[in-house]
Amino acid sequence: PPGWAPPSKPVTSWYDRGDRLAISAPPPEAAAAPAASPNLLEQFVALFSGVSASASASAAPRASAYKGKVTVGFHRGAGRMPPTPAREQWEPPPGWAPPSVARPPAVASWYDSGARL
């Protein structure tokens, strides 16, 4: 491009030095039997716990029980809540009778009594 000049200092970046993010490992031995690969979660836990993932897999062998969508817990919108219990109906005690005293009308106005202008 116009106005471009090569850098005056030597560029020393990790990429220019040849450093890469992946560490090159020696090729695997052909005679070794392929070990069962541990679960991805077990690999992740082993990464932070200092235990090798293959050792943790052999310590707790278990088959994957994944059968599709995994749902855990309750949420009112998820449809897994148990139904609400039926309401109790009040039963009067023996000898109870409803109040028999007549109450006065709640509102006594000229309009309610039928008087018109």
Coordinates of N, CA and C in Angstrom, one line a residue, residues 17-116:
R17 N 7.7 -16.2 16.3 CA 8.7 -17.1 16.8 C 8.4 -18.5 16.5
G18 N 7.1 -18.8 16.2 CA 6.7 -20.2 15.9 C 6.0 -20.9 17.0
D19 N 5.7 -20.1 18.1 CA 5.0 -20.7 19.2 C 3.5 -20.9 18.7
R20 N 3.0 -22.0 19.1 CA 1.6 -22.2 18.7 C 0.8 -22.6 20.0
L21 N -0.5 -22.5 20.0 CA -1.3 -22.8 21.1 C -1.4 -24.2 21.4
A22 N -1.4 -25.1 20.4 CA -1.4 -26.5 20.6 C 0.0 -27.1 20.8
I23 N 0.2 -27.9 21.8 CA 1.5 -28.5 22.1 C 1.6 -29.7 21.2
S24 N 2.6 -29.8 20.5 CA 2.8 -31.0 19.7 C 3.2 -32.2 20.6
A25 N 2.4 -33.3 20.5 CA 2.7 -34.5 21.3 C 3.3 -35.5 20.4
P26 N 4.1 -36.5 20.9 CA 4.5 -37.6 20.1 C 3.4 -38.4 19.6
P27 N 3.5 -39.0 18.4 CA 2.4 -39.8 17.9 C 2.1 -41.0 18.9
P28 N 0.8 -41.4 19.0 CA 0.5 -42.5 19.9 C 1.0 -43.8 19.4
E29 N 1.3 -44.7 20.4 CA 1.8 -46.0 20.0 C 0.8 -46.8 19.3
A30 N 1.2 -47.5 18.3 CA 0.2 -48.3 17.5 C -0.2 -49.6 18.3
A31 N 0.7 -50.1 19.1 CA 0.4 -51.3 19.8 C -0.6 -51.1 21.0
A32 N -0.7 -49.9 21.5 CA -1.6 -49.7 22.6 C -3.1 -49.8 22.2
A33 N -3.8 -50.5 23.1 CA -5.3 -50.6 22.8 C -6.0 -49.3 23.1
P34 N -6.9 -48.9 22.3 CA -7.6 -47.6 22.5 C -8.4 -47.7 23.8
A35 N -8.1 -46.8 24.7 CA -8.9 -46.8 26.0 C -10.2 -46.0 25.8
A36 N -11.1 -46.4 26.6 CA -12.4 -45.7 26.5 C -12.3 -44.3 26.9
S37 N -12.7 -43.4 26.1 CA -12.6 -42.0 26.4 C -13.5 -41.5 27.5
P38 N -13.0 -40.8 28.5 CA -13.9 -40.4 29.6 C -14.9 -39.3 29.1
N39 N -15.8 -39.2 29.9 CA -16.9 -38.2 29.7 C -16.3 -36.8 29.6
L40 N -16.9 -35.9 28.8 CA -16.4 -34.6 28.7 C -16.4 -33.8 30.0
L41 N -17.4 -34.0 30.8 CA -17.5 -33.4 32.1 C -16.4 -33.9 33.0
E42 N -16.2 -35.2 33.0 CA -15.1 -35.8 33.8 C -13.7 -35.2 33.4
Q43 N -13.5 -35.0 32.1 CA -12.3 -34.4 31.6 C -12.1 -33.0 32.1
F44 N -13.2 -32.2 32.1 CA -13.2 -30.9 32.6 C -12.9 -30.8 34.1
V45 N -13.6 -31.7 34.9 CA -13.3 -31.7 36.3 C -11.9 -32.1 36.6
A46 N -11.4 -33.1 35.9 CA -10.1 -33.6 36.1 C -9.0 -32.5 35.8
L47 N -9.3 -31.7 34.8 CA -8.4 -30.6 34.5 C -8.1 -29.7 35.7
F48 N -9.2 -29.4 36.5 CA -9.0 -28.5 37.6 C -8.7 -29.2 38.9
S49 N -9.0 -30.5 39.0 CA -8.7 -31.2 40.2 C -7.3 -31.8 40.3
G50 N -6.6 -31.9 39.2 CA -5.3 -32.5 39.2 C -5.3 -34.0 39.0
V51 N -6.5 -34.6 38.9 CA -6.6 -36.1 38.7 C -6.7 -36.3 37.2
S52 N -6.1 -37.3 36.7 CA -6.2 -37.6 35.2 C -7.6 -38.0 34.9
A53 N -8.1 -37.7 33.8 CA -9.5 -38.0 33.4 C -9.6 -39.5 33.2
S54 N -8.6 -40.2 32.8 CA -8.7 -41.6 32.6 C -8.8 -42.3 34.0
A55 N -8.1 -41.8 35.0 CA -8.1 -42.4 36.3 C -9.5 -42.2 36.9
S56 N -10.1 -41.0 36.7 CA -11.4 -40.7 37.3 C -12.5 -41.6 36.6
A57 N -12.3 -41.9 35.3 CA -13.2 -42.7 34.6 C -13.2 -44.1 35.1
S58 N -12.0 -44.6 35.4 CA -11.9 -46.0 35.8 C -12.3 -46.1 37.3
A59 N -12.2 -45.0 38.1 CA -12.6 -45.1 39.5 C -14.2 -45.2 39.6
A60 N -14.9 -44.6 38.7 CA -16.3 -44.6 38.8 C -16.9 -44.9 37.4
P61 N -16.9 -46.2 37.0 CA -17.4 -46.6 35.7 C -18.9 -46.5 35.7
R62 N -19.4 -45.9 34.7 CA -20.9 -45.8 34.6 C -21.2 -45.5 33.1
A63 N -22.3 -46.2 32.6 CA -22.7 -46.0 31.3 C -23.5 -44.7 31.2
S64 N -23.5 -44.1 30.0 CA -24.2 -42.9 29.8 C -25.7 -43.3 29.7
A65 N -26.5 -42.6 30.6 CA -27.9 -42.9 30.6 C -28.7 -41.8 29.9
Y66 N -28.1 -41.1 29.1 CA -28.7 -40.0 28.4 C -29.8 -40.5 27.4
K67 N -31.0 -40.1 27.5 CA -32.1 -40.6 26.6 C -32.7 -39.5 25.9
G68 N -32.2 -38.3 25.9 CA -32.8 -37.2 25.2 C -32.8 -36.0 26.1
K69 N -33.8 -35.2 26.1 CA -33.9 -34.0 26.9 C -33.9 -34.3 28.4
V70 N -33.0 -33.6 29.1 CA -32.9 -33.8 30.6 C -33.5 -32.7 31.3
T71 N -34.5 -32.9 32.1 CA -35.1 -31.9 32.9 C -35.0 -32.1 34.3
V72 N -34.7 -31.1 35.1 CA -34.4 -31.2 36.5 C -35.2 -30.1 37.2
G73 N -35.8 -30.5 38.3 CA -36.5 -29.5 39.2 C -37.8 -29.1 38.7
F74 N -38.4 -28.2 39.4 CA -39.7 -27.7 39.1 C -39.7 -26.2 38.6
H75 N -40.6 -25.9 37.8 CA -40.8 -24.5 37.4 C -42.2 -24.4 36.9
R76 N -42.9 -23.3 37.3 CA -44.3 -23.3 37.1 C -44.7 -23.3 35.6
G77 N -43.8 -22.9 34.8 CA -44.1 -22.9 33.3 C -43.6 -24.1 32.6
A78 N -43.0 -25.0 33.3 CA -42.4 -26.2 32.6 C -43.4 -27.4 32.7
G79 N -44.4 -27.3 33.5 CA -45.4 -28.4 33.5 C -45.1 -29.6 34.3
R80 N -44.1 -29.4 35.2 CA -43.7 -30.5 36.1 C -44.1 -30.4 37.5
M81 N -44.9 -29.3 37.8 CA -45.3 -29.1 39.2 C -46.4 -30.0 39.5
P82 N -46.4 -30.6 40.7 CA -47.6 -31.4 41.1 C -48.8 -30.6 41.2
P83 N -50.0 -31.2 41.0 CA -51.2 -30.5 41.1 C -51.5 -29.9 42.5
T84 N -52.2 -28.8 42.6 CA -52.5 -28.3 43.9 C -53.5 -29.1 44.6
P85 N -53.4 -29.3 45.9 CA -54.4 -30.1 46.6 C -55.8 -29.5 46.6
A86 N -56.8 -30.4 46.7 CA -58.2 -29.9 46.6 C -58.5 -29.0 47.8
R87 N -59.3 -28.0 47.7 CA -59.7 -27.2 48.8 C -60.6 -27.9 49.8
E88 N -60.4 -27.5 51.0 CA -61.2 -28.0 52.1 C -62.6 -27.3 52.1
Q89 N -63.6 -28.1 52.2 CA -65.0 -27.5 52.3 C -65.3 -27.4 53.8
W90 N -65.8 -26.2 54.2 CA -66.1 -26.0 55.6 C -67.3 -26.7 56.0
E91 N -67.2 -27.5 57.1 CA -68.4 -28.2 57.6 C -68.8 -27.6 58.9
P92 N -70.0 -27.2 59.0 CA -70.4 -26.6 60.3 C -70.4 -27.6 61.4
P93 N -70.0 -27.1 62.6 CA -70.0 -28.0 63.8 C -71.4 -28.4 64.1
P94 N -71.6 -29.5 64.9 CA -72.9 -29.9 65.2 C -73.7 -28.9 66.1
G95 N -74.9 -28.6 65.8 CA -75.7 -27.6 66.5 C -75.6 -26.2 66.0
W96 N -74.8 -26.0 64.9 CA -74.7 -24.7 64.4 C -75.9 -24.3 63.5
A97 N -76.3 -23.1 63.6 CA -77.4 -22.6 62.7 C -77.0 -21.2 62.2
P98 N -77.4 -20.9 61.0 CA -77.1 -19.6 60.4 C -77.7 -18.5 61.3
P99 N -77.2 -17.3 61.3 CA -77.8 -16.2 62.0 C -79.2 -15.9 61.6
S100 N -80.1 -15.7 62.5 CA -81.5 -15.5 62.2 C -82.0 -14.0 62.3
V101 N -81.1 -13.2 62.8 CA -81.5 -11.8 63.0 C -81.5 -11.1 61.7
A102 N -82.6 -10.4 61.4 CA -82.7 -9.7 60.1 C -81.8 -8.4 60.2
R103 N -81.0 -8.2 59.2 CA -80.2 -7.0 59.2 C -80.9 -5.9 58.5
P104 N -80.6 -4.7 58.9 CA -81.2 -3.5 58.2 C -80.5 -3.4 56.8
P105 N -81.2 -2.8 55.9 CA -80.6 -2.6 54.5 C -79.2 -1.9 54.6
A106 N -78.3 -2.3 53.8 CA -77.0 -1.7 53.9 C -77.0 -0.2 53.5
V107 N -77.9 0.2 52.5 CA -77.9 1.6 52.1 C -79.4 2.0 52.1
A108 N -79.7 3.1 52.9 CA -81.0 3.6 52.9 C -81.0 5.0 52.4
S109 N -81.3 5.1 51.1 CA -81.3 6.5 50.5 C -82.7 6.7 49.8
W110 N -83.0 7.9 49.5 CA -84.3 8.3 48.9 C -84.4 7.6 47.6
Y111 N -83.3 7.4 46.8 CA -83.4 6.8 45.5 C -83.7 5.3 45.7
D112 N -83.0 4.6 46.6 CA -83.3 3.2 46.9 C -84.6 2.9 47.4
S113 N -85.2 3.9 48.1 CA -86.6 3.6 48.7 C -87.7 3.9 47.6
G114 N -87.3 4.4 46.5 CA -88.2 4.5 45.4 C -88.8 5.9 45.2
A115 N -88.4 6.8 46.1 CA -88.8 8.2 46.0 C -88.2 8.9 44.8
R116 N -88.9 9.5 44.0 CA -88.4 10.2 42.8 C -88.7 11.7 42.8

